[in-house]
């Protein structure tokens, strides 16, 4: 038989450890660090959910309380925020010649009218037609009274302040003067701020106390909050159970309705509340 051919063995190449195919961990194989991260994230999410729930409950409770305190008073023809104990109104030529005996007697439940703001002047030359009558009658009928000026920001603030001071005979116990600013009169924010500041400074120099600023919620937040947040505020914001300002500044008076009725008086009135006690109210009197 012919000799068998010798078959040369083919050497098997050695695989380096670095080239070996790594075996992937099973999906369930999670490291200790990964477990900590997952646990921590879960805790944070849980805390956020609980916080949101608590916040939501708090807001619901707040809204519920506001609604409970916002009660319809048929005698006045409006809802009143009854969580405030000091109520008042304001008047101008628009209400005509008023019967102050009826205003003094106006009462419903535990709500009676304690104070009144009266329009005195407007712009540089205009005096309200019924200012003098209303001013005298308010004192005669025992109301805490205050006077306000309707400011036109396209006119000199100093000149307007001089008209107000010349017209209004302020006495001890009256409210500090009020600057009513609610229109732009076609001027920009900078001019509005300057006019308001000139009026306030001129009046404060004479009276010795910071005047009150009256305006709407929207106007305050759009034009005044940057420069006048440290002044006493009287804010108009109608037909809602509560009032909060965007800058969280404290308001002092709130004109909450312009549709109040008093039996025997044909024109509707603006109704207001004071945000505080009678001792705190007295701080705004001369």
mmCIF file of C-alpha atoms in Angstrom:
data_model
loop_
_atom_site.group_PDB
_atom_site.id
_atom_site.type_symbol
_atom_site.label_atom_id
_atom_site.label_comp_id
_atom_site.label_asym_id
_atom_site.label_seq_id
_atom_site.Cartn_x
_atom_site.Cartn_y
_atom_site.Cartn_z
ATOM 1 C CA UNK A 1 0.000 0.000 0.000
ATOM 2 C CA UNK A 2 1.346 3.418 -0.693
ATOM 3 C CA UNK A 3 2.415 5.330 2.318
ATOM 4 C CA UNK A 4 -0.186 7.706 3.773
ATOM 5 C CA UNK A 5 0.413 11.356 3.104
ATOM 6 C CA UNK A 6 1.295 13.310 6.180
ATOM 7 C CA UNK A 7 -1.243 15.968 6.790
ATOM 8 C CA UNK A 8 0.239 19.092 8.296
ATOM 9 C CA UNK A 9 -1.811 20.381 11.258
ATOM 10 C CA UNK A 10 -3.087 23.927 10.744
ATOM 11 C CA UNK A 11 -2.322 25.941 13.848
ATOM 12 C CA UNK A 12 -5.369 27.473 15.513
ATOM 13 C CA UNK A 13 -4.816 31.171 16.037
ATOM 14 C CA UNK A 14 -4.912 32.293 19.661
ATOM 15 C CA UNK A 15 -7.492 34.896 20.387
ATOM 16 C CA UNK A 16 -6.252 37.803 22.416
ATOM 17 C CA UNK A 17 -8.233 38.620 25.467
ATOM 18 C CA UNK A 18 -8.931 42.118 24.135
ATOM 19 C CA UNK A 19 -10.525 40.670 20.995
ATOM 20 C CA UNK A 20 -12.789 38.273 22.735
ATOM 21 C CA UNK A 21 -16.443 39.010 22.281
ATOM 22 C CA UNK A 22 -17.914 40.380 25.484
ATOM 23 C CA UNK A 23 -21.052 38.791 26.703
ATOM 24 C CA UNK A 24 -23.782 41.404 27.220
ATOM 25 C CA UNK A 25 -25.366 41.577 30.627
ATOM 26 C CA UNK A 26 -28.910 40.420 30.798
ATOM 27 C CA UNK A 27 -31.430 43.266 31.018
ATOM 28 C CA UNK A 28 -32.070 42.431 34.636
ATOM 29 C CA UNK A 29 -28.478 42.858 35.629
ATOM 30 C CA UNK A 30 -28.517 46.461 37.008
ATOM 31 C CA UNK A 31 -25.556 47.874 38.837
ATOM 32 C CA UNK A 32 -25.780 49.235 42.364
ATOM 33 C CA UNK A 33 -25.209 52.782 41.083
ATOM 34 C CA UNK A 34 -28.017 52.457 38.539
ATOM 35 C CA UNK A 35 -30.350 51.258 41.271
ATOM 36 C CA UNK A 36 -29.512 54.339 43.352
ATOM 37 C CA UNK A 37 -30.191 56.646 40.403
ATOM 38 C CA UNK A 38 -33.526 54.989 39.651
ATOM 39 C CA UNK A 39 -34.542 55.110 43.314
ATOM 40 C CA UNK A 40 -33.521 58.761 43.666
ATOM 41 C CA UNK A 41 -35.434 59.749 40.545
ATOM 42 C CA UNK A 42 -38.513 57.919 41.781
ATOM 43 C CA UNK A 43 -38.342 59.733 45.123
ATOM 44 C CA UNK A 44 -38.035 63.129 43.404
ATOM 45 C CA UNK A 45 -40.996 62.381 41.139
ATOM 46 C CA UNK A 46 -43.031 61.242 44.140
ATOM 47 C CA UNK A 47 -42.171 64.408 46.082
ATOM 48 C CA UNK A 48 -43.165 66.580 43.104
ATOM 49 C CA UNK A 49 -46.454 64.740 42.725
ATOM 50 C CA UNK A 50 -47.227 65.126 46.431
ATOM 51 C CA UNK A 51 -46.276 68.826 46.324
ATOM 52 C CA UNK A 52 -48.505 69.457 43.322
ATOM 53 C CA UNK A 53 -51.334 67.623 45.018
ATOM 54 C CA UNK A 54 -50.934 69.626 48.230
ATOM 55 C CA UNK A 55 -50.672 72.870 46.243
ATOM 56 C CA UNK A 56 -53.795 71.961 44.304
ATOM 57 C CA UNK A 57 -55.662 71.151 47.502
ATOM 58 C CA UNK A 58 -54.534 74.460 49.040
ATOM 59 C CA UNK A 59 -55.681 76.415 45.988
ATOM 60 C CA UNK A 60 -58.986 74.549 46.013
ATOM 61 C CA UNK A 61 -59.453 75.369 49.705
ATOM 62 C CA UNK A 62 -58.534 79.021 49.085
ATOM 63 C CA UNK A 63 -60.962 79.246 46.176
ATOM 64 C CA UNK A 64 -63.633 77.509 48.224
ATOM 65 C CA UNK A 65 -63.179 79.971 51.101
ATOM 66 C CA UNK A 66 -63.258 82.943 48.714
ATOM 67 C CA UNK A 67 -66.482 81.696 47.199
ATOM 68 C CA UNK A 68 -68.011 81.101 50.634
ATOM 69 C CA UNK A 69 -67.136 84.677 51.614
ATOM 70 C CA UNK A 70 -68.470 86.178 48.369
ATOM 71 C CA UNK A 71 -72.137 86.517 49.234
ATOM 72 C CA UNK A 72 -75.087 88.020 47.407
ATOM 73 C CA UNK A 73 -76.710 90.957 49.199
ATOM 74 C CA UNK A 74 -80.055 91.622 47.468
ATOM 75 C CA UNK A 75 -80.435 94.887 49.390
ATOM 76 C CA UNK A 76 -77.345 96.221 47.582
ATOM 77 C CA UNK A 77 -77.918 94.280 44.362
ATOM 78 C CA UNK A 78 -74.375 92.843 44.317
ATOM 79 C CA UNK A 79 -72.114 90.210 45.845
ATOM 80 C CA UNK A 80 -69.886 91.402 48.692
ATOM 81 C CA UNK A 81 -66.549 89.975 49.902
ATOM 82 C CA UNK A 82 -67.610 89.478 53.526
ATOM 83 C CA UNK A 83 -64.171 88.475 54.816
ATOM 84 C CA UNK A 84 -63.527 92.237 55.047
ATOM 85 C CA UNK A 85 -65.315 94.116 57.811
ATOM 86 C CA UNK A 86 -64.894 97.748 56.703
ATOM 87 C CA UNK A 87 -66.989 98.834 53.724
ATOM 88 C CA UNK A 88 -67.335 102.098 51.850
ATOM 89 C CA UNK A 89 -68.268 103.758 48.559
ATOM 90 C CA UNK A 90 -67.108 106.535 46.262
ATOM 91 C CA UNK A 91 -69.003 109.230 44.393
ATOM 92 C CA UNK A 92 -68.597 111.901 41.746
ATOM 93 C CA UNK A 93 -70.711 114.052 39.461
ATOM 94 C CA UNK A 94 -71.821 110.845 37.724
ATOM 95 C CA UNK A 95 -74.100 109.970 40.670
ATOM 96 C CA UNK A 96 -75.795 113.363 40.581
ATOM 97 C CA UNK A 97 -77.224 115.016 43.692
ATOM 98 C CA UNK A 98 -77.332 112.291 46.350
ATOM 99 C CA UNK A 99 -79.598 111.766 49.339
ATOM 100 C CA UNK A 100 -77.033 111.386 52.117
ATOM 101 C CA UNK A 101 -79.650 110.444 54.701
ATOM 102 C CA UNK A 102 -80.263 107.242 52.726
ATOM 103 C CA UNK A 103 -76.536 106.583 52.398
ATOM 104 C CA UNK A 104 -76.054 106.900 56.148
ATOM 105 C CA UNK A 105 -78.888 104.436 56.837
ATOM 106 C CA UNK A 106 -77.824 101.902 54.182
ATOM 107 C CA UNK A 107 -77.226 98.581 55.920
ATOM 108 C CA UNK A 108 -77.669 94.874 55.291
ATOM 109 C CA UNK A 109 -76.913 92.212 57.875
ATOM 110 C CA UNK A 110 -73.622 93.171 59.483
ATOM 111 C CA UNK A 111 -72.578 95.338 56.522
ATOM 112 C CA UNK A 112 -72.804 99.117 56.768
ATOM 113 C CA UNK A 113 -70.934 101.897 55.015
ATOM 114 C CA UNK A 114 -68.106 103.474 57.020
ATOM 115 C CA UNK A 115 -66.146 105.588 54.539
ATOM 116 C CA UNK A 116 -66.476 107.480 51.271
ATOM 117 C CA UNK A 117 -64.090 108.832 48.648
ATOM 118 C CA UNK A 118 -65.302 111.929 46.786
ATOM 119 C CA UNK A 119 -64.085 113.245 43.462
ATOM 120 C CA UNK A 120 -62.768 116.788 43.842
ATOM 121 C CA UNK A 121 -60.816 117.747 40.727
ATOM 122 C CA UNK A 122 -59.717 116.645 37.255
ATOM 123 C CA UNK A 123 -56.830 117.783 35.104
ATOM 124 C CA UNK A 124 -55.491 121.321 35.585
ATOM 125 C CA UNK A 125 -58.749 123.298 35.799
ATOM 126 C CA UNK A 126 -61.839 121.150 36.397
ATOM 127 C CA UNK A 127 -63.605 120.976 39.774
ATOM 128 C CA UNK A 128 -66.304 118.323 40.221
ATOM 129 C CA UNK A 129 -69.733 119.944 40.166
ATOM 130 C CA UNK A 130 -70.953 118.181 43.315
ATOM 131 C CA UNK A 131 -67.669 118.083 45.216
ATOM 132 C CA UNK A 132 -68.482 120.776 47.757
ATOM 133 C CA UNK A 133 -71.959 119.381 48.486
ATOM 134 C CA UNK A 134 -70.699 115.811 48.826
ATOM 135 C CA UNK A 135 -67.745 116.876 50.969
ATOM 136 C CA UNK A 136 -69.947 118.718 53.442
ATOM 137 C CA UNK A 137 -72.630 116.020 53.561
ATOM 138 C CA UNK A 138 -70.111 113.235 54.140
ATOM 139 C CA UNK A 139 -68.858 114.965 57.273
ATOM 140 C CA UNK A 140 -72.371 115.822 58.442
ATOM 141 C CA UNK A 141 -73.466 112.170 58.190
ATOM 142 C CA UNK A 142 -70.471 110.739 60.008
ATOM 143 C CA UNK A 143 -68.533 109.121 57.173
ATOM 144 C CA UNK A 144 -64.760 108.930 57.138
ATOM 145 C CA UNK A 145 -64.147 110.960 54.005
ATOM 146 C CA UNK A 146 -61.414 111.304 51.428
ATOM 147 C CA UNK A 147 -60.979 113.332 48.237
ATOM 148 C CA UNK A 148 -59.472 112.238 44.948
ATOM 149 C CA UNK A 149 -58.060 113.901 41.853
ATOM 150 C CA UNK A 150 -58.570 112.427 38.364
ATOM 151 C CA UNK A 151 -55.108 112.701 36.827
ATOM 152 C CA UNK A 152 -54.495 113.394 33.139
ATOM 153 C CA UNK A 153 -50.913 112.257 32.438
ATOM 154 C CA UNK A 154 -50.574 114.483 29.360
ATOM 155 C CA UNK A 155 -50.824 117.556 31.625
ATOM 156 C CA UNK A 156 -48.434 118.865 34.279
ATOM 157 C CA UNK A 157 -48.601 116.743 37.431
ATOM 158 C CA UNK A 158 -47.521 119.681 39.592
ATOM 159 C CA UNK A 159 -50.199 121.982 38.184
ATOM 160 C CA UNK A 160 -52.856 119.332 38.762
ATOM 161 C CA UNK A 161 -51.687 118.851 42.345
ATOM 162 C CA UNK A 162 -51.897 122.594 42.967
ATOM 163 C CA UNK A 163 -55.504 122.641 41.744
ATOM 164 C CA UNK A 164 -56.376 119.793 44.096
ATOM 165 C CA UNK A 165 -54.699 121.386 47.125
ATOM 166 C CA UNK A 166 -56.355 124.739 46.391
ATOM 167 C CA UNK A 167 -59.803 123.120 46.086
ATOM 168 C CA UNK A 168 -59.910 120.580 48.915
ATOM 169 C CA UNK A 169 -60.227 121.769 52.490
ATOM 170 C CA UNK A 170 -58.598 118.851 54.298
ATOM 171 C CA UNK A 171 -59.284 118.467 58.008
ATOM 172 C CA UNK A 172 -57.943 116.258 60.754
ATOM 173 C CA UNK A 173 -59.470 112.791 60.406
ATOM 174 C CA UNK A 174 -59.867 112.927 56.624
ATOM 175 C CA UNK A 175 -58.106 110.367 54.455
ATOM 176 C CA UNK A 176 -54.849 111.366 52.811
ATOM 177 C CA UNK A 177 -55.400 112.606 49.222
ATOM 178 C CA UNK A 178 -55.904 110.133 46.388
ATOM 179 C CA UNK A 179 -54.393 110.239 42.900
ATOM 180 C CA UNK A 180 -56.759 108.543 40.440
ATOM 181 C CA UNK A 181 -54.716 107.397 37.436
ATOM 182 C CA UNK A 182 -56.476 105.103 34.972
ATOM 183 C CA UNK A 183 -55.885 106.501 31.462
ATOM 184 C CA UNK A 184 -52.760 106.952 29.349
ATOM 185 C CA UNK A 185 -54.100 110.043 27.544
ATOM 186 C CA UNK A 186 -51.910 109.072 24.597
ATOM 187 C CA UNK A 187 -48.540 109.279 26.394
ATOM 188 C CA UNK A 188 -45.957 106.573 27.074
ATOM 189 C CA UNK A 189 -45.141 104.789 30.332
ATOM 190 C CA UNK A 190 -42.237 107.093 31.188
ATOM 191 C CA UNK A 191 -44.408 110.207 30.912
ATOM 192 C CA UNK A 192 -47.173 108.559 32.954
ATOM 193 C CA UNK A 193 -44.703 107.717 35.717
ATOM 194 C CA UNK A 194 -43.275 111.242 35.732
ATOM 195 C CA UNK A 195 -46.701 112.895 35.904
ATOM 196 C CA UNK A 196 -47.864 110.624 38.718
ATOM 197 C CA UNK A 197 -44.638 111.173 40.667
ATOM 198 C CA UNK A 198 -44.865 114.961 40.289
ATOM 199 C CA UNK A 199 -48.443 114.930 41.620
ATOM 200 C CA UNK A 200 -47.576 112.651 44.535
ATOM 201 C CA UNK A 201 -44.470 114.616 45.531
ATOM 202 C CA UNK A 202 -46.253 117.978 45.396
ATOM 203 C CA UNK A 203 -49.143 116.749 47.537
ATOM 204 C CA UNK A 204 -46.923 114.911 50.024
ATOM 205 C CA UNK A 205 -44.845 118.052 50.589
ATOM 206 C CA UNK A 206 -48.002 119.849 51.731
ATOM 207 C CA UNK A 207 -49.860 117.072 53.559
ATOM 208 C CA UNK A 208 -46.872 115.318 55.130
ATOM 209 C CA UNK A 209 -48.049 111.791 54.271
ATOM 210 C CA UNK A 210 -47.861 109.586 51.216
ATOM 211 C CA UNK A 211 -51.008 109.926 49.076
ATOM 212 C CA UNK A 212 -53.028 106.898 47.979
ATOM 213 C CA UNK A 213 -52.937 105.726 44.353
ATOM 214 C CA UNK A 214 -56.218 104.610 42.782
ATOM 215 C CA UNK A 215 -56.112 102.594 39.578
ATOM 216 C CA UNK A 216 -57.353 99.403 37.964
ATOM 217 C CA UNK A 217 -55.556 96.097 38.460
ATOM 218 C CA UNK A 218 -54.569 95.976 34.797
ATOM 219 C CA UNK A 219 -53.301 99.573 34.716
ATOM 220 C CA UNK A 220 -51.255 99.064 37.896
ATOM 221 C CA UNK A 221 -49.596 95.926 36.543
ATOM 222 C CA UNK A 222 -48.954 97.508 33.131
ATOM 223 C CA UNK A 223 -47.734 100.986 34.104
ATOM 224 C CA UNK A 224 -47.222 101.503 37.836
ATOM 225 C CA UNK A 225 -45.925 98.409 39.640
ATOM 226 C CA UNK A 226 -42.266 99.113 38.746
ATOM 227 C CA UNK A 227 -42.168 102.546 40.403
ATOM 228 C CA UNK A 228 -45.059 102.942 42.862
ATOM 229 C CA UNK A 229 -45.364 99.674 44.769
ATOM 230 C CA UNK A 230 -44.457 101.404 48.051
ATOM 231 C CA UNK A 231 -47.506 103.714 47.939
ATOM 232 C CA UNK A 232 -50.880 102.859 49.499
ATOM 233 C CA UNK A 233 -52.986 101.227 46.797
ATOM 234 C CA UNK A 234 -56.685 101.423 46.005
ATOM 235 C CA UNK A 235 -57.370 98.919 43.230
ATOM 236 C CA UNK A 236 -60.440 98.570 41.011
ATOM 237 C CA UNK A 237 -61.205 94.959 40.033
ATOM 238 C CA UNK A 238 -64.849 94.008 39.570
ATOM 239 C CA UNK A 239 -67.179 91.038 40.046
ATOM 240 C CA UNK A 240 -64.639 88.560 41.448
ATOM 241 C CA UNK A 241 -64.416 86.996 44.938
ATOM 242 C CA UNK A 242 -60.789 87.982 45.558
ATOM 243 C CA UNK A 243 -57.985 90.333 44.558
ATOM 244 C CA UNK A 244 -54.296 89.465 44.110
ATOM 245 C CA UNK A 245 -51.697 91.558 42.314
ATOM 246 C CA UNK A 246 -49.046 90.034 40.033
ATOM 247 C CA UNK A 247 -46.196 91.464 42.125
ATOM 248 C CA UNK A 248 -47.857 90.161 45.331
ATOM 249 C CA UNK A 249 -47.886 93.706 46.681
ATOM 250 C CA UNK A 250 -50.436 94.440 49.378
ATOM 251 C CA UNK A 251 -53.427 96.505 48.339
ATOM 252 C CA UNK A 252 -55.254 98.610 50.940
ATOM 253 C CA UNK A 253 -58.594 99.488 49.331
ATOM 254 C CA UNK A 254 -60.455 97.393 46.778
ATOM 255 C CA UNK A 255 -63.202 98.775 44.554
ATOM 256 C CA UNK A 256 -64.962 95.473 43.912
ATOM 257 C CA UNK A 257 -68.167 96.645 42.199
ATOM 258 C CA UNK A 258 -69.524 99.578 40.226
ATOM 259 C CA UNK A 259 -73.132 98.371 40.259
ATOM 260 C CA UNK A 260 -74.260 98.688 43.883
ATOM 261 C CA UNK A 261 -77.743 99.980 44.620
ATOM 262 C CA UNK A 262 -79.122 101.858 47.606
ATOM 263 C CA UNK A 263 -82.882 101.934 48.026
ATOM 264 C CA UNK A 264 -84.175 105.380 47.073
ATOM 265 C CA UNK A 265 -81.062 106.315 45.056
ATOM 266 C CA UNK A 266 -81.460 105.998 41.300
ATOM 267 C CA UNK A 267 -77.797 105.871 40.250
ATOM 268 C CA UNK A 268 -75.538 102.902 40.880
ATOM 269 C CA UNK A 269 -72.574 103.295 43.234
ATOM 270 C CA UNK A 270 -69.018 101.994 43.445
ATOM 271 C CA UNK A 271 -68.528 99.806 46.534
ATOM 272 C CA UNK A 272 -65.194 99.263 48.272
ATOM 273 C CA UNK A 273 -63.616 97.365 51.151
ATOM 274 C CA UNK A 274 -60.565 98.111 53.284
ATOM 275 C CA UNK A 275 -57.926 95.423 53.715
ATOM 276 C CA UNK A 276 -57.371 95.616 57.465
ATOM 277 C CA UNK A 277 -58.701 96.702 60.848
ATOM 278 C CA UNK A 278 -60.065 100.076 61.912
ATOM 279 C CA UNK A 279 -56.759 100.858 63.644
ATOM 280 C CA UNK A 280 -54.970 100.164 60.359
ATOM 281 C CA UNK A 281 -57.479 102.283 58.462
ATOM 282 C CA UNK A 282 -56.745 105.202 60.767
ATOM 283 C CA UNK A 283 -53.110 105.174 59.599
ATOM 284 C CA UNK A 284 -54.333 106.578 56.279
ATOM 285 C CA UNK A 285 -56.045 109.550 57.916
ATOM 286 C CA UNK A 286 -54.600 112.998 58.484
#
